[in-house]
Amino acid sequence: GQNIDQPTEMTATEGAIVQINCTYQTSGFNGLFWYQQHAGEAPTFLSYNVLDGLEEKGRFSSFLSRSKGYSYLLLKELQMKDSASYLCAVPNNYGQNFVFGPGTRLSVLP
Amino acid sequence: DGGITQSPKYLFRKEGQNVTLSCEQNLNHDAMYWYRQDPGQGLRLIYYSQIVNDFQKGDIAEGYSVSREKKESFPLTVTSAQKNPTAFYLCASSNGGLRGETYEQYFGPGTRLTVT
């Protein structure tokens, strides 16, 4: 089976940096996805990591350590619009279905 | 523009009635999915389909039914057997299908169903 854990809530200040962690347990590994979801809206794709290391994409970066079953999403120069839930997801053994973590609700304060 | 549409955005029903949620995609994706999201929780998989005329149960399929008669469409029926149907329902699609490769999922805007 698969299990994913994330902190429930985080708070940060506009302009700061925040790191959202995700730990997972899976019998097979086909990569890890991060999605952003604003309240009442659809999740939107942020990043996909399949190899160890850091992937940078503008203000957002995502890190993966397969040996530790650990990933994090790093958000720099926080803006008010970054207030949202951040979902970590791991595909199943066959790669098609995702198991989603509970999501981390980030509040960015002025 | 390519994308996924779900309608309606808000839906109200009386307890005991079946209701069908629409999901259409014009991305030419093979795979389609239905998720349920409850307040403060992650997404839980209800049903998925990797190819036309075939679908599989997800983690919480009881009280739901689906069909996949066309590649573009994957409607979800919430039956009266579903004990707690009030939730936010999200449809998604991906290129995954039966190829066994991993692709990102694209989500529709969701339907918020309230049953009283």
PDB file of C-alpha atoms in Angstrom:
ATOM      1  CA  GLY A   1       0.000   0.000   0.000  1.00  0.00           C
ATOM      2  CA  GLN A   2       0.883   3.654  -0.088  1.00  0.00           C
ATOM      3  CA  ASN A   3       0.850   6.279   2.637  1.00  0.00           C
ATOM      4  CA  ILE A   4       1.591   9.981   2.347  1.00  0.00           C
ATOM      5  CA  ASP A   5       2.068  12.489   5.145  1.00  0.00           C
ATOM      6  CA  GLN A   6       2.151  16.287   5.050  1.00  0.00           C
ATOM      7  CA  PRO A   7       1.762  19.002   7.681  1.00  0.00           C
ATOM      8  CA  THR A   8      -1.831  20.195   7.875  1.00  0.00           C
ATOM      9  CA  GLU A   9      -1.235  23.932   8.015  1.00  0.00           C
ATOM     10  CA  MET A  10       1.602  26.418   7.661  1.00  0.00           C
ATOM     11  CA  THR A  11       1.821  30.172   7.916  1.00  0.00           C
ATOM     12  CA  ALA A  12       4.451  32.449   6.393  1.00  0.00           C
ATOM     13  CA  THR A  13       5.004  36.120   5.660  1.00  0.00           C
ATOM     14  CA  GLU A  14       4.886  37.802   2.272  1.00  0.00           C
ATOM     15  CA  GLY A  15       8.358  37.882   0.711  1.00  0.00           C
ATOM     16  CA  ALA A  16       9.660  35.012   2.832  1.00  0.00           C
ATOM     17  CA  ILE A  17      10.637  31.438   1.913  1.00  0.00           C
ATOM     18  CA  VAL A  18       8.641  28.405   3.023  1.00  0.00           C
ATOM     19  CA  GLN A  19       9.351  24.687   2.750  1.00  0.00           C
ATOM     20  CA  ILE A  20       6.464  22.212   2.653  1.00  0.00           C
ATOM     21  CA  ASN A  21       7.464  18.642   3.426  1.00  0.00           C
ATOM     22  CA  CYS A  22       6.002  15.377   2.221  1.00  0.00           C
ATOM     23  CA  THR A  23       6.950  11.892   3.361  1.00  0.00           C
ATOM     24  CA  TYR A  24       5.697   8.815   1.593  1.00  0.00           C
ATOM     25  CA  GLN A  25       5.750   5.050   1.850  1.00  0.00           C
ATOM     26  CA  THR A  26       5.194   3.094  -1.312  1.00  0.00           C
ATOM     27  CA  SER A  27       5.921  -0.430  -2.504  1.00  0.00           C
ATOM     28  CA  GLY A  28       7.008   0.837  -5.898  1.00  0.00           C
ATOM     29  CA  PHE A  29       8.024   4.300  -7.054  1.00  0.00           C
ATOM     30  CA  ASN A  30       6.992   6.129 -10.223  1.00  0.00           C
ATOM     31  CA  GLY A  31       7.803   9.670  -9.210  1.00  0.00           C
ATOM     32  CA  LEU A  32       6.168  12.304  -7.038  1.00  0.00           C
ATOM     33  CA  PHE A  33       3.881  15.168  -8.027  1.00  0.00           C
ATOM     34  CA  TRP A  34       3.104  18.482  -6.372  1.00  0.00           C
ATOM     35  CA  TYR A  35      -0.160  20.292  -7.054  1.00  0.00           C
ATOM     36  CA  GLN A  36      -1.466  23.672  -5.916  1.00  0.00           C
ATOM     37  CA  GLN A  37      -5.145  24.048  -5.076  1.00  0.00           C
ATOM     38  CA  HIS A  38      -6.842  27.342  -4.264  1.00  0.00           C
ATOM     39  CA  ALA A  39      -9.967  27.043  -2.140  1.00  0.00           C
ATOM     40  CA  GLY A  40     -12.915  25.744  -4.142  1.00  0.00           C
ATOM     41  CA  GLU A  41     -10.888  25.326  -7.312  1.00  0.00           C
ATOM     42  CA  ALA A  42      -9.202  22.522  -9.219  1.00  0.00           C
ATOM     43  CA  PRO A  43      -5.675  21.403  -8.370  1.00  0.00           C
ATOM     44  CA  THR A  44      -3.058  22.625 -10.846  1.00  0.00           C
ATOM     45  CA  PHE A  45       0.219  20.874 -11.591  1.00  0.00           C
ATOM     46  CA  LEU A  46       3.378  22.348 -10.109  1.00  0.00           C
ATOM     47  CA  SER A  47       6.152  19.777 -10.431  1.00  0.00           C
ATOM     48  CA  TYR A  48       7.105  16.162 -11.010  1.00  0.00           C
ATOM     49  CA  ASN A  49      10.237  14.542  -9.555  1.00  0.00           C
ATOM     50  CA  VAL A  50      11.371  11.061 -10.470  1.00  0.00           C
ATOM     51  CA  LEU A  51      15.118  11.364  -9.777  1.00  0.00           C
ATOM     52  CA  ASP A  52      16.833  12.516  -6.596  1.00  0.00           C
ATOM     53  CA  GLY A  53      17.701  16.159  -6.322  1.00  0.00           C
ATOM     54  CA  LEU A  54      16.271  19.613  -6.727  1.00  0.00           C
ATOM     55  CA  GLU A  55      14.152  20.769  -9.663  1.00  0.00           C
ATOM     56  CA  GLU A  56      13.831  24.531  -9.915  1.00  0.00           C
ATOM     57  CA  LYS A  57      11.017  26.279 -11.725  1.00  0.00           C
ATOM     58  CA  GLY A  58      10.898  29.999 -11.106  1.00  0.00           C
ATOM     59  CA  ARG A  59       9.901  30.791  -7.529  1.00  0.00           C
ATOM     60  CA  PHE A  60       8.996  27.155  -6.884  1.00  0.00           C
ATOM     61  CA  SER A  61      11.455  24.285  -6.444  1.00  0.00           C
ATOM     62  CA  SER A  62      10.855  20.661  -5.561  1.00  0.00           C
ATOM     63  CA  PHE A  63      13.281  18.228  -3.986  1.00  0.00           C
ATOM     64  CA  LEU A  64      13.205  14.436  -3.856  1.00  0.00           C
ATOM     65  CA  SER A  65      15.133  11.834  -1.871  1.00  0.00           C
ATOM     66  CA  ARG A  66      13.985   8.356  -2.870  1.00  0.00           C
ATOM     67  CA  SER A  67      16.090   6.593  -0.229  1.00  0.00           C
ATOM     68  CA  LYS A  68      14.419   8.635   2.514  1.00  0.00           C
ATOM     69  CA  GLY A  69      10.904   8.640   1.034  1.00  0.00           C
ATOM     70  CA  TYR A  70      10.930  12.403   1.310  1.00  0.00           C
ATOM     71  CA  SER A  71      10.144  15.406  -0.823  1.00  0.00           C
ATOM     72  CA  TYR A  72       9.716  19.089  -0.228  1.00  0.00           C
ATOM     73  CA  LEU A  73       8.296  22.017  -2.120  1.00  0.00           C
ATOM     74  CA  LEU A  74      10.177  25.286  -1.663  1.00  0.00           C
ATOM     75  CA  LEU A  75       8.370  28.536  -2.339  1.00  0.00           C
ATOM     76  CA  LYS A  76      10.495  31.701  -2.520  1.00  0.00           C
ATOM     77  CA  GLU A  77       9.513  35.375  -2.464  1.00  0.00           C
ATOM     78  CA  LEU A  78       6.089  34.477  -1.186  1.00  0.00           C
ATOM     79  CA  GLN A  79       3.129  36.395  -2.537  1.00  0.00           C
ATOM     80  CA  MET A  80      -0.387  36.662  -1.165  1.00  0.00           C
ATOM     81  CA  LYS A  81      -1.671  34.644  -4.127  1.00  0.00           C
ATOM     82  CA  ASP A  82       0.437  31.688  -2.935  1.00  0.00           C
ATOM     83  CA  SER A  83      -2.087  31.148  -0.138  1.00  0.00           C
ATOM     84  CA  ALA A  84      -3.493  27.764  -1.130  1.00  0.00           C
ATOM     85  CA  SER A  85      -3.330  24.064  -0.332  1.00  0.00           C
ATOM     86  CA  TYR A  86      -0.347  22.139  -1.638  1.00  0.00           C
ATOM     87  CA  LEU A  87      -0.945  18.478  -2.428  1.00  0.00           C
ATOM     88  CA  CYS A  88       1.720  15.825  -2.687  1.00  0.00           C
ATOM     89  CA  ALA A  89       0.796  12.799  -4.853  1.00  0.00           C
ATOM     90  CA  VAL A  90       2.461   9.503  -5.630  1.00  0.00           C
ATOM     91  CA  PRO A  91       1.445   7.247  -8.539  1.00  0.00           C
ATOM     92  CA  ASN A  92       0.698   3.608  -7.800  1.00  0.00           C
ATOM     93  CA  ASN A  93       2.800   0.704  -9.018  1.00  0.00           C
ATOM     94  CA  TYR A  94       1.271   0.853 -12.487  1.00  0.00           C
ATOM     95  CA  GLY A  95       1.798   4.569 -12.805  1.00  0.00           C
ATOM     96  CA  GLN A  96      -1.739   5.576 -13.644  1.00  0.00           C
ATOM     97  CA  ASN A  97      -3.517   6.147 -10.350  1.00  0.00           C
ATOM     98  CA  PHE A  98      -2.381   8.689  -7.823  1.00  0.00           C
ATOM     99  CA  VAL A  99      -2.532   8.555  -4.065  1.00  0.00           C
ATOM    100  CA  PHE A 100      -2.832  12.083  -2.725  1.00  0.00           C
ATOM    101  CA  GLY A 101      -1.608  13.321   0.611  1.00  0.00           C
ATOM    102  CA  PRO A 102      -3.974  15.287   2.869  1.00  0.00           C
ATOM    103  CA  GLY A 103      -2.581  18.608   1.604  1.00  0.00           C
ATOM    104  CA  THR A 104      -0.862  21.457   3.420  1.00  0.00           C
ATOM    105  CA  ARG A 105      -2.843  24.671   3.718  1.00  0.00           C
ATOM    106  CA  LEU A 106      -0.466  27.611   3.436  1.00  0.00           C
ATOM    107  CA  SER A 107      -1.507  31.055   4.603  1.00  0.00           C
ATOM    108  CA  VAL A 108       0.639  33.973   3.474  1.00  0.00           C
ATOM    109  CA  LEU A 109       0.311  37.002   5.731  1.00  0.00           C
ATOM    110  CA  PRO A 110       1.167  40.614   4.839  1.00  0.00           C
TER     111      PRO A 110
ATOM    112  CA  ASP B   1      -8.854  25.674 -26.039  1.00  0.00           C
ATOM    113  CA  GLY B   2      -8.257  22.185 -24.697  1.00  0.00           C
ATOM    114  CA  GLY B   3      -9.437  21.328 -21.239  1.00  0.00           C
ATOM    115  CA  ILE B   4     -11.829  19.528 -18.943  1.00  0.00           C
ATOM    116  CA  THR B   5     -15.307  20.791 -18.191  1.00  0.00           C
ATOM    117  CA  GLN B   6     -17.565  19.775 -15.351  1.00  0.00           C
ATOM    118  CA  SER B   7     -21.118  20.892 -14.957  1.00  0.00           C
ATOM    119  CA  PRO B   8     -22.809  22.234 -13.049  1.00  0.00           C
ATOM    120  CA  LYS B   9     -20.484  23.993 -10.593  1.00  0.00           C
ATOM    121  CA  TYR B  10     -23.035  23.761  -7.786  1.00  0.00           C
ATOM    122  CA  LEU B  11     -25.702  21.065  -7.473  1.00  0.00           C
ATOM    123  CA  PHE B  12     -28.384  20.586  -4.857  1.00  0.00           C
ATOM    124  CA  ARG B  13     -30.408  17.417  -4.396  1.00  0.00           C
ATOM    125  CA  LYS B  14     -32.785  15.882  -1.930  1.00  0.00           C
ATOM    126  CA  GLU B  15     -31.756  12.778  -0.053  1.00  0.00           C
ATOM    127  CA  GLY B  16     -32.818   9.599  -1.823  1.00  0.00           C
ATOM    128  CA  GLN B  17     -32.369  10.957  -5.352  1.00  0.00           C
ATOM    129  CA  ASN B  18     -29.722   9.807  -7.799  1.00  0.00           C
ATOM    130  CA  VAL B  19     -27.707  12.563  -9.439  1.00  0.00           C
ATOM    131  CA  THR B  20     -25.301  12.493 -12.394  1.00  0.00           C
ATOM    132  CA  LEU B  21     -22.256  14.737 -12.618  1.00  0.00           C
ATOM    133  CA  SER B  22     -20.898  15.534 -16.038  1.00  0.00           C
ATOM    134  CA  CYS B  23     -17.227  15.444 -17.082  1.00  0.00           C
ATOM    135  CA  GLU B  24     -16.030  16.131 -20.629  1.00  0.00           C
ATOM    136  CA  GLN B  25     -12.475  16.509 -21.946  1.00  0.00           C
ATOM    137  CA  ASN B  26     -11.132  17.500 -25.361  1.00  0.00           C
ATOM    138  CA  LEU B  27      -7.482  16.752 -24.573  1.00  0.00           C
ATOM    139  CA  ASN B  28      -7.627  13.375 -26.344  1.00  0.00           C
ATOM    140  CA  HIS B  29      -6.597  11.693 -23.086  1.00  0.00           C
ATOM    141  CA  ASP B  30      -7.135   7.982 -22.667  1.00  0.00           C
ATOM    142  CA  ALA B  31      -7.466   7.952 -18.882  1.00  0.00           C
ATOM    143  CA  MET B  32     -10.122   9.685 -16.799  1.00  0.00           C
ATOM    144  CA  TYR B  33     -10.683   9.805 -13.055  1.00  0.00           C
ATOM    145  CA  TRP B  34     -13.229  10.841 -10.454  1.00  0.00           C
ATOM    146  CA  TYR B  35     -12.178  12.075  -7.028  1.00  0.00           C
ATOM    147  CA  ARG B  36     -14.053  13.207  -3.988  1.00  0.00           C
ATOM    148  CA  GLN B  37     -12.708  15.902  -1.663  1.00  0.00           C
ATOM    149  CA  ASP B  38     -14.112  16.630   1.782  1.00  0.00           C
ATOM    150  CA  PRO B  39     -13.272  19.780   3.759  1.00  0.00           C
ATOM    151  CA  GLY B  40      -9.662  19.811   4.918  1.00  0.00           C
ATOM    152  CA  GLN B  41      -8.898  16.488   3.300  1.00  0.00           C
ATOM    153  CA  GLY B  42      -7.003  15.237   0.300  1.00  0.00           C
ATOM    154  CA  LEU B  43      -8.465  13.705  -2.843  1.00  0.00           C
ATOM    155  CA  ARG B  44      -9.875  10.189  -2.702  1.00  0.00           C
ATOM    156  CA  LEU B  45     -10.280   8.126  -5.861  1.00  0.00           C
ATOM    157  CA  ILE B  46     -13.822   6.954  -6.659  1.00  0.00           C
ATOM    158  CA  TYR B  47     -13.508   5.405 -10.128  1.00  0.00           C
ATOM    159  CA  TYR B  48     -11.083   5.523 -13.007  1.00  0.00           C
ATOM    160  CA  SER B  49     -11.086   4.503 -16.647  1.00  0.00           C
ATOM    161  CA  GLN B  50      -8.004   3.828 -18.739  1.00  0.00           C
ATOM    162  CA  ILE B  51      -9.832   3.166 -21.994  1.00  0.00           C
ATOM    163  CA  VAL B  52     -13.294   3.476 -23.517  1.00  0.00           C
ATOM    164  CA  ASN B  53     -15.837   0.913 -22.303  1.00  0.00           C
ATOM    165  CA  ASP B  54     -13.682  -0.052 -19.331  1.00  0.00           C
ATOM    166  CA  PHE B  55     -13.485   1.335 -15.813  1.00  0.00           C
ATOM    167  CA  GLN B  56     -12.233   0.245 -12.395  1.00  0.00           C
ATOM    168  CA  LYS B  57     -13.248   0.939  -8.814  1.00  0.00           C
ATOM    169  CA  GLY B  58     -11.084   3.234  -6.758  1.00  0.00           C
ATOM    170  CA  ASP B  59     -10.805   3.393  -2.992  1.00  0.00           C
ATOM    171  CA  ILE B  60     -14.340   4.642  -2.264  1.00  0.00           C
ATOM    172  CA  ALA B  61     -16.568   3.325  -5.091  1.00  0.00           C
ATOM    173  CA  GLU B  62     -19.523   2.240  -2.950  1.00  0.00           C
ATOM    174  CA  GLY B  63     -22.655   4.226  -3.755  1.00  0.00           C
ATOM    175  CA  TYR B  64     -21.280   5.529  -7.068  1.00  0.00           C
ATOM    176  CA  SER B  65     -21.464   4.349 -10.683  1.00  0.00           C
ATOM    177  CA  VAL B  66     -19.790   5.485 -13.913  1.00  0.00           C
ATOM    178  CA  SER B  67     -19.826   4.831 -17.647  1.00  0.00           C
ATOM    179  CA  ARG B  68     -17.254   5.418 -20.371  1.00  0.00           C
ATOM    180  CA  GLU B  69     -19.049   5.116 -23.691  1.00  0.00           C
ATOM    181  CA  LYS B  70     -16.986   7.827 -25.361  1.00  0.00           C
ATOM    182  CA  LYS B  71     -13.351   8.824 -24.943  1.00  0.00           C
ATOM    183  CA  GLU B  72     -14.339  12.408 -24.167  1.00  0.00           C
ATOM    184  CA  SER B  73     -16.932  11.711 -21.493  1.00  0.00           C
ATOM    185  CA  PHE B  74     -16.901  10.056 -18.055  1.00  0.00           C
ATOM    186  CA  PRO B  75     -20.116  10.831 -16.132  1.00  0.00           C
ATOM    187  CA  LEU B  76     -20.433   9.943 -12.456  1.00  0.00           C
ATOM    188  CA  THR B  77     -23.746   8.981 -10.855  1.00  0.00           C
ATOM    189  CA  VAL B  78     -24.097   9.475  -7.131  1.00  0.00           C
ATOM    190  CA  THR B  79     -26.768   7.010  -6.062  1.00  0.00           C
ATOM    191  CA  SER B  80     -29.062   7.060  -3.058  1.00  0.00           C
ATOM    192  CA  ALA B  81     -26.876   4.294  -1.593  1.00  0.00           C
ATOM    193  CA  GLN B  82     -24.040   6.745  -0.985  1.00  0.00           C
ATOM    194  CA  LYS B  83     -24.330   7.567   2.708  1.00  0.00           C
ATOM    195  CA  ASN B  84     -22.532  10.915   2.760  1.00  0.00           C
ATOM    196  CA  PRO B  85     -22.782  12.347  -0.759  1.00  0.00           C
ATOM    197  CA  THR B  86     -22.242  16.015   0.098  1.00  0.00           C
ATOM    198  CA  ALA B  87     -18.722  16.832  -1.135  1.00  0.00           C
ATOM    199  CA  PHE B  88     -16.615  18.516  -3.800  1.00  0.00           C
ATOM    200  CA  TYR B  89     -16.230  16.210  -6.828  1.00  0.00           C
ATOM    201  CA  LEU B  90     -13.281  16.544  -9.168  1.00  0.00           C
ATOM    202  CA  CYS B  91     -12.806  14.921 -12.537  1.00  0.00           C
ATOM    203  CA  ALA B  92      -9.347  14.521 -14.064  1.00  0.00           C
ATOM    204  CA  SER B  93      -7.748  13.093 -17.178  1.00  0.00           C
ATOM    205  CA  SER B  94      -4.270  12.066 -18.250  1.00  0.00           C
ATOM    206  CA  ASN B  95      -2.360  10.492 -21.103  1.00  0.00           C
ATOM    207  CA  GLY B  96      -1.642   7.453 -18.949  1.00  0.00           C
ATOM    208  CA  GLY B  97      -4.164   4.921 -20.197  1.00  0.00           C
ATOM    209  CA  LEU B  98      -2.867   1.394 -20.564  1.00  0.00           C
ATOM    210  CA  ARG B  99       0.649   2.369 -21.541  1.00  0.00           C
ATOM    211  CA  GLY B 100       1.920   2.002 -17.976  1.00  0.00           C
ATOM    212  CA  GLU B 101       3.716   5.330 -18.006  1.00  0.00           C
ATOM    213  CA  THR B 102       3.191   8.114 -15.527  1.00  0.00           C
ATOM    214  CA  TYR B 103       1.687  11.384 -16.688  1.00  0.00           C
ATOM    215  CA  GLU B 104       0.338  14.388 -14.834  1.00  0.00           C
ATOM    216  CA  GLN B 105      -3.382  14.587 -14.306  1.00  0.00           C
ATOM    217  CA  TYR B 106      -5.361  17.608 -15.471  1.00  0.00           C
ATOM    218  CA  PHE B 107      -8.357  18.560 -13.383  1.00  0.00           C
ATOM    219  CA  GLY B 108     -11.735  20.037 -14.173  1.00  0.00           C
ATOM    220  CA  PRO B 109     -13.158  22.931 -12.101  1.00  0.00           C
ATOM    221  CA  GLY B 110     -15.174  20.597  -9.880  1.00  0.00           C
ATOM    222  CA  THR B 111     -18.810  20.213  -8.884  1.00  0.00           C
ATOM    223  CA  ARG B 112     -19.906  20.972  -5.336  1.00  0.00           C
ATOM    224  CA  LEU B 113     -22.790  18.648  -4.500  1.00  0.00           C
ATOM    225  CA  THR B 114     -25.037  19.323  -1.537  1.00  0.00           C
ATOM    226  CA  VAL B 115     -27.610  16.729  -0.525  1.00  0.00           C
ATOM    227  CA  THR B 116     -30.196  17.620   2.114  1.00  0.00           C
TER     228      THR B 116
END
